[in-house]
Short mmCIF file of C-alpha atoms and ligand atoms in Angstrom, two decimals:
data_model
loop_
_atom_site.label_atom_id
_atom_site.label_comp_id
_atom_site.label_asym_id
_atom_site.label_seq_id
_atom_site.Cartn_x
_atom_site.Cartn_y
_atom_site.Cartn_z
CA MET Q 26 99.63 117.46 -27.03
CA ILE Q 27 97.92 114.52 -25.42
CA ALA Q 28 96.64 111.64 -27.44
CA PRO Q 29 94.53 109.11 -25.30
CA SER Q 30 94.81 105.69 -26.48
CA ILE Q 31 91.56 103.80 -26.93
CA LEU Q 32 93.28 100.63 -26.24
CA SER Q 33 92.53 101.02 -22.69
CA ALA Q 34 88.84 102.15 -23.34
CA ASP Q 35 85.72 100.10 -23.19
CA PHE Q 36 85.41 98.57 -26.71
CA ALA Q 37 81.80 97.93 -26.11
CA ARG Q 38 81.14 101.70 -25.63
CA LEU Q 39 83.57 103.31 -28.02
CA ALA Q 40 81.63 106.33 -29.01
CA ASP Q 41 81.06 107.09 -25.54
CA GLU Q 42 84.70 106.69 -24.49
CA VAL Q 43 85.82 108.87 -27.34
CA ALA Q 44 83.41 111.51 -26.15
CA ALA Q 45 85.04 111.07 -22.59
CA VAL Q 46 88.33 112.59 -23.80
CA ARG Q 47 87.14 115.79 -25.28
CA GLY Q 48 89.77 118.29 -25.32
CA ALA Q 49 92.34 115.93 -26.35
CA GLU Q 50 94.38 116.88 -29.25
CA TRP Q 51 94.61 113.61 -31.15
CA LEU Q 52 93.04 110.13 -30.39
CA HIS Q 53 95.40 107.19 -30.69
CA VAL Q 54 94.18 104.10 -32.17
CA ASP Q 55 96.39 101.00 -31.83
CA VAL Q 56 96.10 98.58 -34.66
CA MET Q 57 97.49 95.23 -34.01
CA ASP Q 58 97.63 92.05 -36.25
CA ALA Q 59 98.81 89.34 -33.81
CA HIS Q 60 101.84 88.97 -36.17
CA PHE Q 61 103.99 91.98 -35.79
CA VAL Q 62 102.78 91.94 -32.14
CA PRO Q 63 101.19 89.06 -30.09
CA ASN Q 64 97.99 91.03 -29.54
CA LEU Q 65 95.12 91.47 -31.80
CA THR Q 66 92.93 94.53 -31.65
CA ILE Q 67 91.05 96.72 -34.29
CA GLY Q 68 91.34 97.62 -37.94
CA LEU Q 69 90.05 99.78 -40.80
CA PRO Q 70 86.19 99.12 -40.06
CA VAL Q 71 86.52 100.39 -36.55
CA VAL Q 72 88.63 103.56 -37.71
CA GLU Q 73 86.03 104.36 -40.27
CA ALA Q 74 83.21 104.02 -37.45
CA LEU Q 75 85.24 106.13 -35.24
CA LEU Q 76 85.67 108.89 -37.90
CA GLY Q 77 81.89 109.04 -37.98
CA VAL Q 78 81.56 109.92 -34.26
CA THR Q 79 84.45 112.29 -33.47
CA ASP Q 80 86.16 115.46 -34.61
CA ILE Q 81 89.36 114.60 -32.72
CA PRO Q 82 91.97 113.94 -35.42
CA LEU Q 83 92.82 110.20 -35.41
CA ASP Q 84 96.37 109.03 -34.78
CA CYS Q 85 96.66 105.40 -36.09
CA HIS Q 86 99.45 103.40 -34.87
CA LEU Q 87 99.89 100.37 -37.19
CA MET Q 88 101.55 97.50 -35.22
CA ILE Q 89 101.19 95.14 -38.31
CA ASP Q 90 103.44 93.03 -40.54
CA ASP Q 91 102.50 94.47 -43.76
CA PRO Q 92 102.20 98.33 -43.58
CA ASP Q 93 103.32 98.56 -47.32
CA THR Q 94 99.95 97.22 -48.05
CA TRP Q 95 97.72 98.57 -45.51
CA ALA Q 96 99.01 101.76 -44.26
CA VAL Q 97 97.57 103.95 -47.15
CA ARG Q 98 93.97 102.58 -46.72
CA TYR Q 99 93.87 104.28 -43.33
CA ALA Q 100 94.87 107.54 -44.85
CA LYS Q 101 92.44 107.30 -47.51
CA ALA Q 102 89.84 106.52 -44.81
CA GLY Q 103 90.63 109.84 -43.20
CA ALA Q 104 93.14 109.20 -40.38
CA HIS Q 105 95.12 112.31 -39.60
CA ASN Q 106 98.46 110.75 -38.84
CA VAL Q 107 99.28 107.11 -39.83
CA THR Q 108 102.20 105.68 -38.26
CA ILE Q 109 103.97 102.47 -39.33
CA HIS Q 110 106.82 100.46 -37.74
CA ILE Q 111 110.08 100.81 -39.49
CA GLU Q 112 110.95 97.28 -38.24
CA ALA Q 113 107.94 95.95 -40.40
CA ALA Q 114 108.23 98.18 -43.45
CA ASP Q 115 109.76 97.05 -46.87
CA ASP Q 116 109.83 100.37 -48.67
CA PRO Q 117 109.24 103.12 -45.89
CA LEU Q 118 109.97 105.97 -48.49
CA ARG Q 119 107.14 104.75 -50.80
CA ILE Q 120 104.75 104.36 -47.78
CA ALA Q 121 105.51 108.00 -46.65
CA ASP Q 122 104.79 109.32 -50.05
CA GLU Q 123 101.49 107.46 -50.31
CA LEU Q 124 100.47 108.53 -46.99
CA ARG Q 125 101.05 112.29 -47.74
CA ALA Q 126 99.58 111.90 -51.06
CA ALA Q 127 96.34 110.54 -49.47
CA GLY Q 128 96.22 113.71 -47.26
CA ALA Q 129 97.52 112.23 -43.97
CA LEU Q 130 100.70 112.91 -41.94
CA ALA Q 131 103.29 110.10 -42.35
CA GLY Q 132 104.57 108.59 -38.92
CA LEU Q 133 107.50 106.32 -38.28
CA ALA Q 134 107.48 104.40 -35.07
CA ILE Q 135 110.60 102.47 -33.44
CA LYS Q 136 110.54 99.91 -30.83
CA PRO Q 137 112.58 100.50 -27.69
CA LYS Q 138 115.52 98.62 -28.91
CA THR Q 139 115.67 100.02 -32.36
CA PRO Q 140 118.31 102.67 -32.77
CA LEU Q 141 117.41 106.08 -33.89
CA GLU Q 142 120.57 106.98 -35.88
CA ALA Q 143 120.14 104.37 -38.56
CA TYR Q 144 116.70 106.16 -39.91
CA ILE Q 145 117.83 109.67 -39.81
CA GLU Q 146 117.56 109.74 -43.74
CA VAL Q 147 114.20 107.84 -43.81
CA LEU Q 148 112.74 110.35 -41.27
CA ARG Q 149 113.42 113.25 -43.53
CA HIS Q 150 110.28 111.77 -45.56
CA TYR Q 151 108.20 111.67 -42.44
CA ASP Q 152 106.01 114.12 -40.34
CA THR Q 153 106.03 112.32 -37.07
CA LEU Q 154 108.52 109.92 -35.04
CA LEU Q 155 106.85 107.68 -32.54
CA VAL Q 156 109.36 106.56 -29.98
CA MET Q 157 107.91 103.43 -28.27
CA SER Q 158 108.62 103.46 -24.48
CA VAL Q 159 107.18 99.87 -23.96
CA GLU Q 160 107.57 96.97 -26.12
CA PRO Q 161 104.45 97.17 -28.41
CA GLY Q 162 101.65 94.95 -27.90
CA PHE Q 163 99.72 95.76 -24.71
CA GLY Q 164 98.66 98.62 -22.48
CA GLY Q 165 99.36 99.10 -18.98
CA GLN Q 166 103.28 98.36 -18.94
CA ARG Q 167 106.06 100.07 -17.43
CA PHE Q 168 107.78 103.12 -18.93
CA ILE Q 169 111.31 102.22 -20.16
CA PRO Q 170 113.31 105.40 -19.40
CA GLU Q 171 116.36 104.50 -21.44
CA VAL Q 172 114.37 105.52 -24.74
CA LEU Q 173 114.53 109.17 -23.49
CA ASP Q 174 118.05 109.29 -25.09
CA LYS Q 175 116.40 108.79 -28.42
CA VAL Q 176 113.91 111.45 -27.67
CA ARG Q 177 116.77 113.82 -26.83
CA ALA Q 178 118.59 113.04 -29.92
CA ALA Q 179 115.46 113.58 -32.07
CA ARG Q 180 114.84 116.77 -30.28
CA ARG Q 181 118.31 118.15 -31.07
CA LEU Q 182 117.94 117.13 -34.83
CA VAL Q 183 114.60 119.01 -34.79
CA ASP Q 184 115.74 122.13 -33.02
CA SER Q 185 118.88 122.38 -35.24
CA GLY Q 186 116.78 122.04 -38.28
CA GLU Q 187 118.20 118.88 -39.53
CA LEU Q 188 114.85 116.99 -39.04
CA SER Q 189 111.20 118.26 -39.26
CA VAL Q 190 109.09 115.71 -37.40
CA LEU Q 191 106.87 115.81 -34.36
CA VAL Q 192 108.32 113.74 -31.39
CA GLU Q 193 105.63 111.40 -29.96
CA ILE Q 194 106.10 108.98 -27.27
CA ASP Q 195 104.07 105.83 -26.54
CA GLY Q 196 103.93 103.53 -23.59
CA GLY Q 197 103.63 103.96 -19.79
CA ILE Q 198 102.96 107.52 -19.74
CA ASN Q 199 101.19 108.68 -16.59
CA GLU Q 200 101.44 111.51 -13.82
CA GLU Q 201 104.62 109.98 -12.80
CA THR Q 202 106.56 109.58 -16.01
CA ILE Q 203 105.20 112.41 -18.36
CA GLU Q 204 107.44 115.24 -16.77
CA GLN Q 205 110.73 113.38 -17.71
CA ALA Q 206 109.43 112.75 -21.08
CA ALA Q 207 108.52 116.41 -21.70
CA GLU Q 208 111.97 117.66 -20.26
CA ALA Q 209 113.41 115.34 -22.87
CA GLY Q 210 111.64 117.20 -25.73
CA VAL Q 211 108.34 115.13 -26.42
CA ASP Q 212 105.80 117.03 -28.32
CA CYS Q 213 102.90 114.56 -28.28
CA PHE Q 214 102.23 112.08 -25.39
CA VAL Q 215 100.07 108.90 -25.95
CA ALA Q 216 98.31 107.64 -22.66
CA GLY Q 217 96.05 104.86 -22.44
CA SER Q 218 95.65 103.15 -19.04
CA ALA Q 219 96.44 106.56 -17.23
CA VAL Q 220 93.63 108.42 -19.00
CA TYR Q 221 90.99 105.47 -19.33
CA GLY Q 222 91.84 104.27 -15.81
CA ALA Q 223 91.18 107.69 -14.29
CA ASP Q 224 87.86 108.49 -12.69
CA ASP Q 225 87.39 111.32 -15.40
CA PRO Q 226 89.43 110.81 -18.39
CA ALA Q 227 88.88 114.39 -19.70
CA THR Q 228 90.31 115.84 -16.37
CA MET Q 229 93.33 113.43 -16.64
CA VAL Q 230 93.99 114.79 -20.27
CA ALA Q 231 94.21 118.21 -18.89
CA VAL Q 232 96.31 117.13 -15.77
CA LEU Q 233 98.90 115.44 -18.04
CA ARG Q 234 98.98 118.29 -20.39
CA ASP Q 235 99.64 120.82 -17.48
CA LEU Q 236 102.41 118.54 -16.12
CA ALA Q 237 103.97 118.22 -19.47
CA ALA Q 238 103.80 121.89 -20.26
CA ALA Q 239 105.35 122.85 -16.88
CA ALA Q 240 108.05 120.55 -17.19
CA ALA Q 241 108.83 121.79 -20.62
CA GLY Q 242 108.85 125.42 -19.42
CA ARG Q 243 106.02 126.19 -21.62
CA ASP Q 244 103.26 126.66 -19.09
C1 DX5 K 16 101.13 99.55 -26.87
C2 DX5 K 16 100.32 100.70 -27.55
C3 DX5 K 16 100.00 101.93 -26.81
C4 DX5 K 16 99.27 101.65 -25.55
C5 DX5 K 16 99.75 102.55 -24.28
O1 DX5 K 16 101.62 98.73 -27.86
O2 DX5 K 16 101.14 101.18 -28.71
O3 DX5 K 16 99.49 102.89 -27.49
O4 DX5 K 16 97.83 101.75 -25.75
O5 DX5 K 16 98.92 102.26 -23.18
P1 DX5 K 16 99.50 102.69 -21.86
O6 DX5 K 16 99.41 104.10 -21.67
O7 DX5 K 16 98.84 102.00 -20.81
O8 DX5 K 16 101.03 102.26 -21.67
ZN1 ZN K 17 100.24 103.05 -29.62
#
């Protein structure tokens, strides 16, 4: 699965930019509050507007200080997957329950330096695991290959039946890095600058998907 990140899209032409990635499995929406991360982006009103112009399921990545209050509102609005950061959550189990009760998938994100092992029990309550492969906050950063150890560990837990999460990776994914991530066991690849920096974003989505499938031995 490929999830283009609209962080790298032209915000003045968002509906057109969403249409430009037709064929993508999910559309990744980076919500930043200038507190959890230094950057400030978009919030609930823009997510609601996007829901009105696309059928692509929205994958909302909340890089915010107070997911305990805000996450469920994205689920109620109609987001398909709502991902919160474990580093910001006070009560991650309650958040997961609320997201699922509102009809969304519950996603848990971990920053590059956050260990996976400490959160295995929490992840039993979640549907998706987002492994950050850059420090959250900005698009266009370099991929941090060391996080692939966490991807491999998560893949083993899923394949052995101990966990049931979709493994997602976010940050620095492009034609050069996607194969190693696919080999490590990623299911869903977020890509911002690689997709929206391409001459034809929809073609780049297909190129990335083919590279990942071939590397994972699923082509
Ligand atoms: C970074 C965001 C990413 C970002 C990825 O904090 O979470 O989703 O858009 O952008 P690229 O693919 O350019 O690294
Ligand atoms: Zn993101």
